[in-house]
mmCIF file of C-alpha atoms and ligand atoms in Angstrom:
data_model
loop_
_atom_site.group_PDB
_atom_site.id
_atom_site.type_symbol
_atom_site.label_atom_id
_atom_site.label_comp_id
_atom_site.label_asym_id
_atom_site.label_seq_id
_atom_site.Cartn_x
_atom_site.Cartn_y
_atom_site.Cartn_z
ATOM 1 C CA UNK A 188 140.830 -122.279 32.519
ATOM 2 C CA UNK A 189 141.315 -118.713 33.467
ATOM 3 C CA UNK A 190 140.200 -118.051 37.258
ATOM 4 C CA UNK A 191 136.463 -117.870 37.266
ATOM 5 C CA UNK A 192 134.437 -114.956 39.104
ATOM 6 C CA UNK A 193 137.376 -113.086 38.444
ATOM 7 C CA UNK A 194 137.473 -109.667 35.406
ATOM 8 C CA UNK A 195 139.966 -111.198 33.120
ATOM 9 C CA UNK A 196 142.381 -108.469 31.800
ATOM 10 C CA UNK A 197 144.709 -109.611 28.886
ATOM 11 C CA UNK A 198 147.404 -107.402 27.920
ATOM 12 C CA UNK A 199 148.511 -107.905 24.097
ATOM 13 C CA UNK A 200 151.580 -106.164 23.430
ATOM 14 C CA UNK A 201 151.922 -107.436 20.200
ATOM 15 C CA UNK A 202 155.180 -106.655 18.267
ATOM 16 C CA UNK A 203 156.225 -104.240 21.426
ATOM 17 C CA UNK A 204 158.921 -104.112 23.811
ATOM 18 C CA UNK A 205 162.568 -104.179 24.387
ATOM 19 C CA UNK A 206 164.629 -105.658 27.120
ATOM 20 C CA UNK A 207 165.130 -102.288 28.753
ATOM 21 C CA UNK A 208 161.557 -101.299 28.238
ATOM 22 C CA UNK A 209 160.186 -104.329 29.605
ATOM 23 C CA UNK A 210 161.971 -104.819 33.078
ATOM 24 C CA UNK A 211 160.859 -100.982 33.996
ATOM 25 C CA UNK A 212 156.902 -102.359 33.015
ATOM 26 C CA UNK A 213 157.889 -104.886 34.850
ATOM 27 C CA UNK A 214 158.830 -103.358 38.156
ATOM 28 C CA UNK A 215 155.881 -100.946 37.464
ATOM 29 C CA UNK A 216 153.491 -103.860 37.181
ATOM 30 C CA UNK A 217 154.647 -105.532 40.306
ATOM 31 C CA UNK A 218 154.177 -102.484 42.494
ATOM 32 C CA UNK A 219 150.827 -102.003 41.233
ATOM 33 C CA UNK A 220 149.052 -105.082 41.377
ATOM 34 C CA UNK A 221 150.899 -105.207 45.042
ATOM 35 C CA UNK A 222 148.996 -101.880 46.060
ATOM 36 C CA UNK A 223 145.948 -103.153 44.450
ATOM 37 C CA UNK A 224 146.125 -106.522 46.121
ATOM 38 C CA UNK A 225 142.292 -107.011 47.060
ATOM 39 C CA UNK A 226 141.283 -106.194 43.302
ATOM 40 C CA UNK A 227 139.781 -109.106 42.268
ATOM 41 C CA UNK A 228 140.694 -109.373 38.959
ATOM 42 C CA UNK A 229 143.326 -111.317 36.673
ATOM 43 C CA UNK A 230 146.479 -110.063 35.087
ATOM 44 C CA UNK A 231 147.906 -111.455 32.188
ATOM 45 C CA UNK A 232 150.258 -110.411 29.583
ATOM 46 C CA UNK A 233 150.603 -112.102 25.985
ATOM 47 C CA UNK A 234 153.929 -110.916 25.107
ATOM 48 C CA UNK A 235 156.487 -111.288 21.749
ATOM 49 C CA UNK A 236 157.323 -115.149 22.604
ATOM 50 C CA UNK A 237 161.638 -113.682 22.797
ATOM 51 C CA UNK A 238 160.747 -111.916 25.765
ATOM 52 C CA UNK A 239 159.417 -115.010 28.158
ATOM 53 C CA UNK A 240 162.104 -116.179 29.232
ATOM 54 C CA UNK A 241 162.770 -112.592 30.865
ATOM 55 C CA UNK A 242 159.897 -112.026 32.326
ATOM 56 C CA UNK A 243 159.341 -116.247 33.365
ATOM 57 C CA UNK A 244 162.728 -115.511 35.472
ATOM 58 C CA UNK A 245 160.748 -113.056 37.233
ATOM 59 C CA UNK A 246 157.294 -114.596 37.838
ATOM 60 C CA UNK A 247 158.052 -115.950 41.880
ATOM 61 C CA UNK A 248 154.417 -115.975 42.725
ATOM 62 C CA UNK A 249 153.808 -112.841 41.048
ATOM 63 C CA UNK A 250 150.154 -111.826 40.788
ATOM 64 C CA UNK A 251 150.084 -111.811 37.020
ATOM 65 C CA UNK A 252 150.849 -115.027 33.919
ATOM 66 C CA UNK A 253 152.215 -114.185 30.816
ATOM 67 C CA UNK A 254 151.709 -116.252 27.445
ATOM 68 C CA UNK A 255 152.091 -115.768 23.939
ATOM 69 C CA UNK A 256 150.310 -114.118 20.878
ATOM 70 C CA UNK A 257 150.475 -117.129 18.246
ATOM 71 C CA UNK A 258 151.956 -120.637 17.978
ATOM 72 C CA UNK A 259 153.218 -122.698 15.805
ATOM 73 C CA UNK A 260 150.394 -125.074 13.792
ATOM 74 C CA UNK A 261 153.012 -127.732 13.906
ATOM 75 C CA UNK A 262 153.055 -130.181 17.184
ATOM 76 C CA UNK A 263 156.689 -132.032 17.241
ATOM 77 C CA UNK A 264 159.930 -130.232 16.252
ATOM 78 C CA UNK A 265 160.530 -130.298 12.721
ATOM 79 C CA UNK A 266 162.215 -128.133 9.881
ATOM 80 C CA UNK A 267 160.046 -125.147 10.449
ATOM 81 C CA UNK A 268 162.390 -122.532 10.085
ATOM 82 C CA UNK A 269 161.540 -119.140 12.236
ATOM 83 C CA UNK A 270 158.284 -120.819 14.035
ATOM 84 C CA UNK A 271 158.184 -121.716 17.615
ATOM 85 C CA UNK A 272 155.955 -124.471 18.879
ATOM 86 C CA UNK A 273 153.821 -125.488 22.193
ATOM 87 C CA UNK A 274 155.854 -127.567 23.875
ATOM 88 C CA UNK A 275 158.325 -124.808 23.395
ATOM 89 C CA UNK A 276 156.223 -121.942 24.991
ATOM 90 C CA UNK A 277 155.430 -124.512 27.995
ATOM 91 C CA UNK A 278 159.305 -124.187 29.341
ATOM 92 C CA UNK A 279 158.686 -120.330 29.526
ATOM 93 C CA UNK A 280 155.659 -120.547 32.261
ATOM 94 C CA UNK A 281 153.247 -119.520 29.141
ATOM 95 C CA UNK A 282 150.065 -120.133 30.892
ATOM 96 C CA UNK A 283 148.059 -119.171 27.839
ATOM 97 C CA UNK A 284 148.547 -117.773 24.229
ATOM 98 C CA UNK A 285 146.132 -115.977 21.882
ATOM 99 C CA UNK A 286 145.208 -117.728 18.668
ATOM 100 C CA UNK A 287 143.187 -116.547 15.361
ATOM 101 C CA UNK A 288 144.212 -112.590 16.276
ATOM 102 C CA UNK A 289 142.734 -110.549 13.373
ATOM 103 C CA UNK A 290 146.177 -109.301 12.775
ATOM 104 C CA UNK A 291 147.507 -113.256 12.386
ATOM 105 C CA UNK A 292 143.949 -113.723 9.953
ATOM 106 C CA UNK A 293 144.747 -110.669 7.722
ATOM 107 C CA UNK A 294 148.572 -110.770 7.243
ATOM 108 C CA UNK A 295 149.215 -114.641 7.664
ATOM 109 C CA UNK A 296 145.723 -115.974 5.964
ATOM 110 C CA UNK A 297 145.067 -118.240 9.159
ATOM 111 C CA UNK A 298 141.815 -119.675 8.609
ATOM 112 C CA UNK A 299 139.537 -121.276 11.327
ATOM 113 C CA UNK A 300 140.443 -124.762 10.436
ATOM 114 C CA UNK A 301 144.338 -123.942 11.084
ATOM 115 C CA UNK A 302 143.274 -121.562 14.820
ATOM 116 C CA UNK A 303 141.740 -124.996 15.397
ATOM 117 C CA UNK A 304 145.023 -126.586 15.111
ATOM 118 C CA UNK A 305 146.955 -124.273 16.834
ATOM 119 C CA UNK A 306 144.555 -124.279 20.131
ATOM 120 C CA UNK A 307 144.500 -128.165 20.250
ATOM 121 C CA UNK A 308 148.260 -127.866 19.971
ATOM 122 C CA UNK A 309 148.105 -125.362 22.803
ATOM 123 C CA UNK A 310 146.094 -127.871 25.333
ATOM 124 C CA UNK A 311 148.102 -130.507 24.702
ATOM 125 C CA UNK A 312 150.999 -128.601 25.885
ATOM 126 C CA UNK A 313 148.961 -127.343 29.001
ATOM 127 C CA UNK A 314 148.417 -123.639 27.611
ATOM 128 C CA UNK A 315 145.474 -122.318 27.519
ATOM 129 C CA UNK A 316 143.564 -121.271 23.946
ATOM 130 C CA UNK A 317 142.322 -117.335 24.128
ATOM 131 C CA UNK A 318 141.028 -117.065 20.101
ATOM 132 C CA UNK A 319 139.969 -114.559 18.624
ATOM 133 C CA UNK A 320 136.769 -113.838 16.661
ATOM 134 C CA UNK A 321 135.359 -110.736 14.997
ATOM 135 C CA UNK A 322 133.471 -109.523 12.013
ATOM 136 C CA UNK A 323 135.013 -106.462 10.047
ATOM 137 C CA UNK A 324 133.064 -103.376 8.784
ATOM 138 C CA UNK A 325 131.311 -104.741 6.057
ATOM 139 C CA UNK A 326 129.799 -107.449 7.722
ATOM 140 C CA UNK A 327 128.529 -105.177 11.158
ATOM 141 C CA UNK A 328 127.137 -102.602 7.992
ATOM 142 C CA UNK A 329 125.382 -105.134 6.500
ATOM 143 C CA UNK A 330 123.760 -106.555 9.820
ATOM 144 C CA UNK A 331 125.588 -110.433 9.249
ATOM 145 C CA UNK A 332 128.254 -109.374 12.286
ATOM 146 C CA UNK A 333 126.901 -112.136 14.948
ATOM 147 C CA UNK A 334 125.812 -114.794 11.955
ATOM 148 C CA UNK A 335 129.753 -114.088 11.202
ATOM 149 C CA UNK A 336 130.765 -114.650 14.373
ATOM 150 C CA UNK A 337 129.165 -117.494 14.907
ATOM 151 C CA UNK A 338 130.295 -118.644 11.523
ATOM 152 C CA UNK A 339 133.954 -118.403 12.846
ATOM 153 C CA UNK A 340 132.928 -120.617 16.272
ATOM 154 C CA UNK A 341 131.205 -123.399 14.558
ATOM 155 C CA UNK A 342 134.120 -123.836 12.116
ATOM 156 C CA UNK A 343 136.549 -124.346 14.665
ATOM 157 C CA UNK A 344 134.133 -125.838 17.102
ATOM 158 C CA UNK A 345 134.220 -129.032 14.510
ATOM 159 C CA UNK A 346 137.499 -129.095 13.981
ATOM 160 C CA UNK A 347 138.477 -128.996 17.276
ATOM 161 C CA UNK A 348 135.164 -131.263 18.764
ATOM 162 C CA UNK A 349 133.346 -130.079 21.823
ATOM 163 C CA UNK A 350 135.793 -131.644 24.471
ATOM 164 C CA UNK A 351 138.716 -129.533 23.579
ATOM 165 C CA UNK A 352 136.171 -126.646 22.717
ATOM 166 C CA UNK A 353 135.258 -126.813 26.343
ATOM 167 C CA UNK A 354 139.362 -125.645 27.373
ATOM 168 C CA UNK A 355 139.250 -122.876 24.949
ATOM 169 C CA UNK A 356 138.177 -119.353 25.883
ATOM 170 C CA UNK A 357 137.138 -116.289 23.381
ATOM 171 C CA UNK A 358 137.832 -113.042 23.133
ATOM 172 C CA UNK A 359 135.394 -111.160 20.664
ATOM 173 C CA UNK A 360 137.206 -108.412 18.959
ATOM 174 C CA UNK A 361 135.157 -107.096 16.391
ATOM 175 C CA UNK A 362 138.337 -106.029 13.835
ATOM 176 C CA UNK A 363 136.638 -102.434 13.319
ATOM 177 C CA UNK A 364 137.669 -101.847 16.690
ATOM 178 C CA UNK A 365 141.135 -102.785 16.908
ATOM 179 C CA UNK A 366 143.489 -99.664 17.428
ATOM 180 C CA UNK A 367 140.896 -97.529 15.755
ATOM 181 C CA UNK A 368 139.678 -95.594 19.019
ATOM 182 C CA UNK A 369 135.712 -96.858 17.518
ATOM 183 C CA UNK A 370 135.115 -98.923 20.963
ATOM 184 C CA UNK A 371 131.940 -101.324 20.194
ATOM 185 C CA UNK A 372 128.857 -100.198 20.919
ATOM 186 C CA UNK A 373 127.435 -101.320 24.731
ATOM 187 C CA UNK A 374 124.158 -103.175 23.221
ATOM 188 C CA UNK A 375 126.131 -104.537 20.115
ATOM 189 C CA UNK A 376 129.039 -106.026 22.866
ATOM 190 C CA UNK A 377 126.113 -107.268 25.210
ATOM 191 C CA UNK A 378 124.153 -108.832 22.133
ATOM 192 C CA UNK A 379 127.286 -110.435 20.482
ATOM 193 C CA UNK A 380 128.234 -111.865 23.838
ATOM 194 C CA UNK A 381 124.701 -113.251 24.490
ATOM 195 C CA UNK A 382 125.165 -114.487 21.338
ATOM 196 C CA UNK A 383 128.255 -116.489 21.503
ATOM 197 C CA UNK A 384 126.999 -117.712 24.873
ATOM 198 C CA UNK A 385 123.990 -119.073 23.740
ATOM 199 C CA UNK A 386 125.945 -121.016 21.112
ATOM 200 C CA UNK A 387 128.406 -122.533 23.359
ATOM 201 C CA UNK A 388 125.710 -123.908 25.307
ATOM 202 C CA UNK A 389 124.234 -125.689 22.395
ATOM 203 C CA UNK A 390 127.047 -126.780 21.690
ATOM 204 C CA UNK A 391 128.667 -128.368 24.668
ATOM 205 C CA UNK A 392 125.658 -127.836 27.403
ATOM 206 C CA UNK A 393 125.158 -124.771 29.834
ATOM 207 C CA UNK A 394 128.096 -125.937 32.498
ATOM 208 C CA UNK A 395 131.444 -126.286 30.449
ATOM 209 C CA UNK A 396 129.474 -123.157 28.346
ATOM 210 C CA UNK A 397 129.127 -121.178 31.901
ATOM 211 C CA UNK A 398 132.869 -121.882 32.576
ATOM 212 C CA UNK A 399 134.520 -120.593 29.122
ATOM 213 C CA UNK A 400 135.453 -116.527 29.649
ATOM 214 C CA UNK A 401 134.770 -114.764 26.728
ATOM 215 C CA UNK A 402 136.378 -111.258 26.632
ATOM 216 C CA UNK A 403 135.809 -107.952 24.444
ATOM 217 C CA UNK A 404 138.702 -106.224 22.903
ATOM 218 C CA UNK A 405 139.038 -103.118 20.247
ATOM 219 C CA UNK A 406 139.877 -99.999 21.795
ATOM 220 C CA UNK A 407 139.564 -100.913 25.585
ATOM 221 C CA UNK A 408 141.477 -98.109 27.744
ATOM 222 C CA UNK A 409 140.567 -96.843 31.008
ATOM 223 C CA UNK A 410 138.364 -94.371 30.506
ATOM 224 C CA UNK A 411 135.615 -97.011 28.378
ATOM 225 C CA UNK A 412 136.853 -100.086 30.467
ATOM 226 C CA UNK A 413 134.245 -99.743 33.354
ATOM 227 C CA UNK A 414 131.414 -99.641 31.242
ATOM 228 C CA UNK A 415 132.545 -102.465 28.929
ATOM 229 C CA UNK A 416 133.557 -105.225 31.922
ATOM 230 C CA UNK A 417 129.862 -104.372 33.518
ATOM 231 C CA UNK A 418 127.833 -105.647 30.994
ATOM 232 C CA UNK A 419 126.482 -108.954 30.664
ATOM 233 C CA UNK A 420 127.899 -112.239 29.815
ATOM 234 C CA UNK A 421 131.267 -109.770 29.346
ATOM 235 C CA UNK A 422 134.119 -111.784 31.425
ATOM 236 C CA UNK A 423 136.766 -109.746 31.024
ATOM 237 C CA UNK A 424 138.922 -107.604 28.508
ATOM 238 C CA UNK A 425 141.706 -107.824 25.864
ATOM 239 C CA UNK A 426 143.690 -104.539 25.623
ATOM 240 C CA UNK A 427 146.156 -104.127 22.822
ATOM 241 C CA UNK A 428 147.488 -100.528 22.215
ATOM 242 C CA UNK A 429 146.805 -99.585 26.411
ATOM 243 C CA UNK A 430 148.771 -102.310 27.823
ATOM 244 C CA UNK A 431 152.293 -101.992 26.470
ATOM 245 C CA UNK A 432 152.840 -99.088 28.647
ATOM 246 C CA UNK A 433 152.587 -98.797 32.857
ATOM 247 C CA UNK A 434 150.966 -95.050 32.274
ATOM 248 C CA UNK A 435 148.425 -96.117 30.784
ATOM 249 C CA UNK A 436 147.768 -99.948 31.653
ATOM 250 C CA UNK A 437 148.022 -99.073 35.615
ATOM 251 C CA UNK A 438 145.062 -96.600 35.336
ATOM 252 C CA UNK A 439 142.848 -99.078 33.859
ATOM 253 C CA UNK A 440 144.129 -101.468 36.309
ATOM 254 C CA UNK A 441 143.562 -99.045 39.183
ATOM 255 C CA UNK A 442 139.661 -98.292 37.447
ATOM 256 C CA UNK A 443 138.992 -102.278 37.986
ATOM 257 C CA UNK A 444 140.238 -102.048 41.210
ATOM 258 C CA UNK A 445 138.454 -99.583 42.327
ATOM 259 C CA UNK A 446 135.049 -100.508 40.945
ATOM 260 C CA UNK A 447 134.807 -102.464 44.172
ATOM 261 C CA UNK A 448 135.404 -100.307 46.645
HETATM 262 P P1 PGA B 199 143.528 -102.395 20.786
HETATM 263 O O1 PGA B 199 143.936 -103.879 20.333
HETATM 264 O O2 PGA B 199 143.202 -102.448 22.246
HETATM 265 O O3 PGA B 199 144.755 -101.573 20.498
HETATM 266 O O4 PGA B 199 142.373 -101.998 19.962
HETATM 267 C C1 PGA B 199 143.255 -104.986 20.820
HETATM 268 C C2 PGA B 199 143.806 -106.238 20.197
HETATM 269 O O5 PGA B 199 144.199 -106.209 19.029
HETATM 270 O O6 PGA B 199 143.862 -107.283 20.842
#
């Protein structure tokens, strides 16, 4: 599981970077999270799956894990062409990889049933599951956004049975959101997360419920971040378009940081 009692930042680069680009984040990110060493928060960075081996080859006890943004839904190797599977992300220090992105939904057609695959293939491999849920415009118009939601959880919750459910985590990204610059309303993220919560419990019990992080993404930068990791039953963020650059992923870094000072 991601650390708990710790604000769980995810970057998600998604189809960003470039060799060059990447090792002058990199040095950037090092020298920030050194300066900000008492923050209490955790780093991590799902990156294009080319570019882990560069960044695994620099990871000696950095503060920060990297993983991936999607996996293969096949297990063993096989002829796949083009996909990449778990056991393949594990020899690149992928700690954890995002599954059921809206952006994998929409222009791939994964359905629940196959982000349940994916995420079981993911634990067996050690990684951990972050997927992705979120209702699009019509359904927050029309009022069904957390019946949606829900919809999505209890889908994979029985393909994937409440053991392996309990070594998943979420992060709710309501698809209206996403690189739009509409960040979700404070009472619709806190009732969405209550929401969620209160269905994990039922269905796996309030401990392993208590212990899954469930994150908010869409539009997170760091002028909203502050007001978005405070709320309740919030654990932590997913930040697409503000984390592929040092600029502006190292303010919101430095906002978490100093929240606590
Ligand atoms: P955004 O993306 O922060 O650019 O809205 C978030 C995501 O897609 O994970």
């Amino acid at each position: 599981m991601f650390p708990e009692k710790k604000t769980i930042v995810i970057g998600n680069w998604k189809m960003h970077g470039s060799l060059q680009s990447n090792e002058i984040f990199l040095e950037k990110l090092l020298s920030t999270l050194e300066d900000l060493n008492s923050a209490d928060f955790f780093c991590g960075i799902a990156l294009p799956a080319i570019y882990l081996f560069q960044f695994s080859s620099r990871l000696d006890n950095a503060p920060f894990f990297i993983g991936a943004q999607n996996v293969a839904q096949w297990e063993e190797p096989g002829a796949f062409t083009g996909e990449i599977n778990a056991m393949m992300l594990a020899e690149f220090d992928c700690k954890f990889s995002i599954v059921g992105h809206s952006e994998r939904r929409k222009y791939f057609g994964e359905t629940d049933k196959l982000v349940a695959k994916k995420a079981s293939n993911l634990l067996k491999s050690g990684i951990i599951p972050l997927v992705c849920v979120g209702e699009g415009q019509q359904e927050r118009e029309k009022g069904s956004a957390i019946h949606f939601v829900k919809n999505q959880i209890d889908e994979i919750a029985s393909c994937l049975g409440s053991d392996l459910l309990k070594k998943c985590n979420f992060a709710y990204e309501p698809i209206w959101a996403i690189g739009t610059g509409n960040v979700a309303k404070e009472s619709d993220i806190v009732e969405m997360h209550g929401a969620v919560k209160e269905l994990l419990v039922q269905i796996m019990g309030e401990v392993p419920a208590q212990n899954i992080s469930l994150l908010y993404g869409g539009s997170v930068n760091a002028e909203n971040v502050l007001s978005i990791v405070d709320q309740e039953n919030v654990d932590g963020i997913l930040v697409g378009g503000a984390s592929v650059s040092m600029e502006t992923f190292g303010k919101l870094l430095e906002k978490l940081a100093g929240r606590r000072q």
